[in-house]
Amino acid sequence: MSKVALVTGGSRGIGRAIAEHLGTRGYEVAVNFTANASAAAEVVSAIEGYGGRAIAVQADVGDAEAVASMMSTVTEELGPPSVLVNNAGITRDDLILRMGVDEWDEVIQTNLRSVYLCTKAALRGMLRARWGRIISIGSVSGISGNPGQANYAASKAGIIGFTKSIAKEVGSRGITANVVAPGFIETDMTAALGDDTAAAVTAQIAVGRLGRPEEVAFTVGYLASDEAAYITGQTIVVDGGLAL
Ligand code: NDP
């Protein structure tokens, strides 16, 4: 089994924490990004700083050709990934009557089509190796819904159904597929919502504070391990009790 992990959207936020955590666990890490090359380079340097190995690889994960080319680069430079973390995601929030078709399509393409494209591309090597871990980052919005996020919640709920189907298709081949669904985690994505929203959400969180990207990364690290071989098709909520 190769110890190669591909983390989509690994340049910032939760993806960055996952890439670094897997780096400290002995994985060679491919850090995908779409626009922010300098942030991805920083993550590569951080992993190299711990004595690990990493590369940065640019691709828009909603684009089929870009994903195919990303997978070739990763396979040539590090080997076929045995762990795929589908983390890249965006929000384009709006109430449904104001939500344009572009806002709908962009979110579905980046958050859901990408999971289909990357999983399909990574599965070939995992099936040959008879070992693999597919971990996709969902959201509590995909479980409970959220006003202003019909597009986002649909994309994240879609990931859950997709994951259950893949788990059933490839479970007998040593490959698991799971979703990690965070609540409200401190990243650039949530910083854009402002302090008032953060305070209102914090009041709903049993643990009494926002989450840190590392707290999502630890769950991903566990699901990527041999110890988690008997967990598949599941959605693990990491939200400090927000959705209780
Ligand atoms: P950030 O906005 O902080 O980072 C987004 C990352 O995704 C960046 O690395 C960005 O790359 C990358 N990205 C965006 N679009 C694409 C694309 N088309 N192709 C490849 N990479 C892309 O997000 P978070 O860290 O907050 O979120 C990470 C994941 O966690 C998302 O799926 C999000 O939906 C989910 N999530 C986040 C929560 C939160 O509270 N923060 C809560 C629940 C779920 P670049 O740097 O190049 O722009």
CSV table of C-alpha atoms in Angstrom, one decimal, residues 13-244:
chain,number,residue,atom,x,y,z
A,13,GLY,CA,-8.3,26.2,6.0
A,14,ILE,CA,-9.5,22.7,6.8
A,15,GLY,CA,-7.7,21.2,3.8
A,16,ARG,CA,-4.4,22.7,4.9
A,17,ALA,CA,-4.8,21.2,8.4
A,18,ILE,CA,-5.6,17.8,6.9
A,19,ALA,CA,-2.6,18.0,4.5
A,20,GLU,CA,-0.3,18.9,7.4
A,21,HIS,CA,-1.8,16.2,9.7
A,22,LEU,CA,-1.4,13.5,7.1
A,23,GLY,CA,2.1,14.7,6.5
A,24,THR,CA,3.0,14.2,10.2
A,25,ARG,CA,1.5,10.7,9.9
A,26,GLY,CA,4.0,9.7,7.3
A,27,TYR,CA,2.0,10.3,4.1
A,28,GLU,CA,3.5,11.8,1.0
A,29,VAL,CA,0.9,14.6,0.4
A,30,ALA,CA,-0.3,16.1,-2.9
A,31,VAL,CA,-1.7,19.5,-2.0
A,32,ASN,CA,-4.3,20.6,-4.6
A,33,PHE,CA,-5.3,24.2,-5.0
A,34,THR,CA,-7.0,26.2,-7.7
A,35,ALA,CA,-5.8,29.8,-7.5
A,36,ASN,CA,-3.6,30.3,-4.5
A,37,ALA,CA,-0.2,28.9,-5.5
A,38,SER,CA,1.7,30.7,-2.7
A,39,ALA,CA,-0.6,29.3,0.0
A,40,ALA,CA,-0.1,25.8,-1.4
A,41,ALA,CA,3.7,26.3,-1.5
A,42,GLU,CA,3.5,27.3,2.2
A,43,VAL,CA,1.8,24.0,3.0
A,44,VAL,CA,4.4,22.0,1.1
A,45,SER,CA,7.2,23.9,3.0
A,46,ALA,CA,5.4,23.2,6.4
A,47,ILE,CA,5.2,19.4,5.6
A,48,GLU,CA,8.9,19.4,4.4
A,49,GLY,CA,9.7,21.2,7.7
A,50,TYR,CA,8.4,18.2,9.6
A,51,GLY,CA,10.7,15.9,7.5
A,52,GLY,CA,7.8,14.9,5.2
A,53,ARG,CA,7.4,15.0,1.4
A,54,ALA,CA,4.7,17.0,-0.4
A,55,ILE,CA,4.0,18.5,-3.8
A,56,ALA,CA,1.5,21.3,-4.8
A,57,VAL,CA,-0.7,20.5,-7.8
A,58,GLN,CA,-3.0,23.1,-9.4
A,59,ALA,CA,-6.4,22.0,-10.7
A,60,ASP,CA,-10.0,23.1,-10.7
A,61,VAL,CA,-11.5,20.0,-9.3
A,62,GLY,CA,-14.9,20.6,-11.0
A,63,ASP,CA,-13.2,20.3,-14.4
A,64,ALA,CA,-12.9,16.8,-15.8
A,65,GLU,CA,-9.7,17.4,-17.8
A,66,ALA,CA,-8.0,19.2,-15.0
A,67,VAL,CA,-8.7,16.3,-12.6
A,68,ALA,CA,-7.4,13.8,-15.1
A,69,SER,CA,-4.2,15.8,-15.5
A,70,MET,CA,-3.9,16.3,-11.7
A,71,MET,CA,-4.1,12.5,-11.1
A,72,SER,CA,-1.4,11.8,-13.8
A,73,THR,CA,0.9,14.4,-12.1
A,74,VAL,CA,0.4,12.9,-8.6
A,75,THR,CA,0.8,9.4,-9.8
A,76,GLU,CA,4.0,10.2,-11.7
A,77,GLU,CA,5.6,12.3,-8.9
A,78,LEU,CA,4.5,10.4,-5.8
A,79,GLY,CA,2.6,7.3,-6.9
A,80,PRO,CA,-1.2,6.5,-6.9
A,81,PRO,CA,-3.0,7.9,-3.9
A,82,SER,CA,-4.2,5.4,-1.4
A,83,VAL,CA,-6.0,8.2,0.5
A,84,LEU,CA,-8.2,10.8,-1.2
A,85,VAL,CA,-9.6,13.7,0.8
A,86,ASN,CA,-12.4,15.5,-1.2
A,87,ASN,CA,-12.2,18.8,0.7
A,88,ALA,CA,-12.3,21.6,-1.9
A,89,GLY,CA,-15.6,23.5,-1.5
A,90,ILE,CA,-17.2,26.9,-2.0
A,91,THR,CA,-20.3,28.8,-0.8
A,92,ARG,CA,-22.5,31.1,-2.9
A,93,ASP,CA,-25.2,31.9,-0.4
A,94,ASP,CA,-28.5,33.4,-1.3
A,95,LEU,CA,-32.2,33.0,-0.5
A,96,ILE,CA,-33.8,30.6,-3.0
A,97,LEU,CA,-35.9,33.3,-4.8
A,98,ARG,CA,-32.7,35.3,-5.4
A,99,MET,CA,-30.4,32.4,-6.1
A,100,GLY,CA,-29.3,32.6,-9.8
A,101,VAL,CA,-28.6,29.5,-11.8
A,102,ASP,CA,-24.9,30.4,-11.9
A,103,GLU,CA,-24.8,30.3,-8.1
A,104,TRP,CA,-26.5,26.9,-8.2
A,105,ASP,CA,-24.3,25.5,-10.9
A,106,GLU,CA,-21.0,26.8,-9.5
A,107,VAL,CA,-21.6,25.2,-6.1
A,108,ILE,CA,-22.8,21.9,-7.4
A,109,GLN,CA,-19.8,21.8,-9.8
A,110,THR,CA,-17.1,22.6,-7.3
A,111,ASN,CA,-18.6,20.7,-4.3
A,112,LEU,CA,-20.3,17.6,-5.8
A,113,ARG,CA,-19.2,17.1,-9.4
A,114,SER,CA,-15.6,17.3,-8.1
A,115,VAL,CA,-16.2,14.4,-5.7
A,116,TYR,CA,-17.5,12.2,-8.5
A,117,LEU,CA,-14.5,13.2,-10.7
A,118,CYS,CA,-11.8,12.8,-8.1
A,119,THR,CA,-13.2,9.6,-6.6
A,120,LYS,CA,-13.5,7.9,-9.9
A,121,ALA,CA,-10.0,8.9,-10.9
A,122,ALA,CA,-8.4,7.8,-7.6
A,123,LEU,CA,-10.4,4.5,-7.3
A,124,ARG,CA,-8.5,2.8,-10.2
A,125,GLY,CA,-5.3,2.7,-8.2
A,126,MET,CA,-7.0,1.8,-5.0
A,127,LEU,CA,-8.8,-1.2,-6.6
A,128,ARG,CA,-5.5,-2.4,-8.0
A,129,ALA,CA,-3.9,-2.1,-4.5
A,130,ARG,CA,-7.0,-3.5,-2.8
A,131,TRP,CA,-6.7,-0.8,-0.2
A,132,GLY,CA,-8.0,2.8,-0.1
A,133,ARG,CA,-9.7,5.5,1.9
A,134,ILE,CA,-12.0,8.1,0.4
A,135,ILE,CA,-12.9,10.8,2.8
A,136,SER,CA,-15.2,13.6,1.7
A,137,ILE,CA,-15.8,16.8,3.7
A,138,GLY,CA,-19.6,17.4,4.0
A,139,SER,CA,-21.3,19.8,6.3
A,140,VAL,CA,-24.0,19.9,8.9
A,141,SER,CA,-25.9,22.1,6.4
A,142,GLY,CA,-26.2,18.9,4.2
A,143,ILE,CA,-27.9,17.1,7.1
A,144,SER,CA,-30.0,19.8,8.7
A,145,GLY,CA,-30.4,22.3,5.9
A,146,ASN,CA,-29.7,26.0,6.3
A,147,PRO,CA,-31.6,29.1,5.0
A,148,GLY,CA,-29.6,30.8,2.3
A,149,GLN,CA,-27.7,27.6,1.5
A,150,ALA,CA,-30.0,25.5,-0.7
A,151,ASN,CA,-27.3,25.1,-3.3
A,152,TYR,CA,-24.6,24.3,-0.7
A,153,ALA,CA,-26.8,22.0,1.4
A,154,ALA,CA,-27.8,20.1,-1.7
A,155,SER,CA,-24.2,19.6,-2.7
A,156,LYS,CA,-23.3,18.4,0.7
A,157,ALA,CA,-26.3,16.1,1.0
A,158,GLY,CA,-25.4,14.7,-2.4
A,159,ILE,CA,-21.9,13.8,-1.1
A,160,ILE,CA,-23.6,11.7,1.6
A,161,GLY,CA,-25.7,9.6,-0.9
A,162,PHE,CA,-22.7,9.3,-3.2
A,163,THR,CA,-20.5,8.1,-0.4
A,164,LYS,CA,-23.0,5.4,0.8
A,165,SER,CA,-23.2,4.1,-2.8
A,166,ILE,CA,-19.5,4.0,-3.3
A,167,ALA,CA,-19.0,2.3,0.1
A,168,LYS,CA,-21.3,-0.5,-1.1
A,169,GLU,CA,-19.6,-0.8,-4.5
A,170,VAL,CA,-16.0,-1.1,-3.3
A,171,GLY,CA,-16.3,-2.3,0.3
A,172,SER,CA,-15.2,-5.8,-0.4
A,173,ARG,CA,-12.0,-4.5,-2.0
A,174,GLY,CA,-10.5,-3.0,1.1
A,175,ILE,CA,-11.7,0.5,0.3
A,176,THR,CA,-13.8,2.6,2.7
A,177,ALA,CA,-15.7,5.8,1.9
A,178,ASN,CA,-16.9,8.2,4.6
A,179,VAL,CA,-18.0,11.8,5.1
A,180,VAL,CA,-16.8,14.1,7.8
A,181,ALA,CA,-19.4,16.8,8.4
A,182,PRO,CA,-18.0,19.9,10.2
A,183,GLY,CA,-20.1,22.5,11.9
A,184,PHE,CA,-18.7,26.0,12.1
A,185,ILE,CA,-14.9,26.0,11.8
A,186,GLU,CA,-12.6,29.1,11.9
A,187,THR,CA,-11.4,29.5,8.3
A,188,ASP,CA,-11.5,32.1,5.5
A,189,MET,CA,-14.9,30.7,4.5
A,190,THR,CA,-16.5,31.5,7.8
A,191,ALA,CA,-14.5,34.7,8.4
A,192,ALA,CA,-16.4,36.2,5.5
A,193,LEU,CA,-19.7,35.8,7.5
A,194,GLY,CA,-18.6,38.4,10.1
A,195,ASP,CA,-18.5,38.6,13.9
A,196,ASP,CA,-22.2,38.9,14.5
A,197,THR,CA,-23.0,35.6,12.7
A,198,ALA,CA,-20.1,33.9,14.5
A,199,ALA,CA,-21.4,35.0,17.9
A,200,ALA,CA,-25.0,33.9,17.0
A,201,VAL,CA,-23.7,30.5,15.9
A,202,THR,CA,-21.5,30.1,19.0
A,203,ALA,CA,-24.6,30.5,21.2
A,204,GLN,CA,-25.9,27.3,19.5
A,205,ILE,CA,-22.7,25.2,20.0
A,206,ALA,CA,-22.7,22.9,23.1
A,207,VAL,CA,-19.0,23.1,23.4
A,208,GLY,CA,-19.3,26.9,23.5
A,209,ARG,CA,-16.8,27.9,20.8
A,210,LEU,CA,-16.1,27.6,17.1
A,211,GLY,CA,-14.1,24.6,15.8
A,212,ARG,CA,-10.5,24.6,14.7
A,213,PRO,CA,-9.4,23.1,11.4
A,214,GLU,CA,-7.1,20.7,13.2
A,215,GLU,CA,-10.2,19.2,15.0
A,216,VAL,CA,-11.6,18.1,11.6
A,217,ALA,CA,-8.2,16.9,10.5
A,218,PHE,CA,-7.8,14.5,13.5
A,219,THR,CA,-11.0,12.7,12.5
A,220,VAL,CA,-9.9,12.5,8.9
A,221,GLY,CA,-6.5,11.1,10.1
A,222,TYR,CA,-8.4,8.4,12.0
A,223,LEU,CA,-10.6,7.5,9.1
A,224,ALA,CA,-7.5,7.2,6.9
A,225,SER,CA,-5.9,4.7,9.2
A,226,ASP,CA,-6.0,0.9,9.3
A,227,GLU,CA,-7.8,1.2,12.7
A,228,ALA,CA,-10.9,2.5,10.8
A,229,ALA,CA,-11.1,-0.4,8.3
A,230,TYR,CA,-14.6,-1.4,9.6
A,231,ILE,CA,-16.2,2.1,9.3
A,232,THR,CA,-17.7,2.8,5.9
A,233,GLY,CA,-20.6,4.7,4.4
A,234,GLN,CA,-20.8,6.9,7.5
A,235,THR,CA,-21.1,10.6,8.1
A,236,ILE,CA,-19.1,11.6,11.2
A,237,VAL,CA,-20.3,15.0,12.5
A,238,VAL,CA,-17.5,17.2,14.0
A,239,ASP,CA,-19.4,20.3,15.2
A,240,GLY,CA,-19.0,20.7,18.9
A,241,GLY,CA,-22.7,19.8,19.3
A,242,LEU,CA,-24.1,22.5,17.0
A,243,ALA,CA,-26.6,20.3,15.2
A,244,LEU,CA,-27.8,18.5,18.3
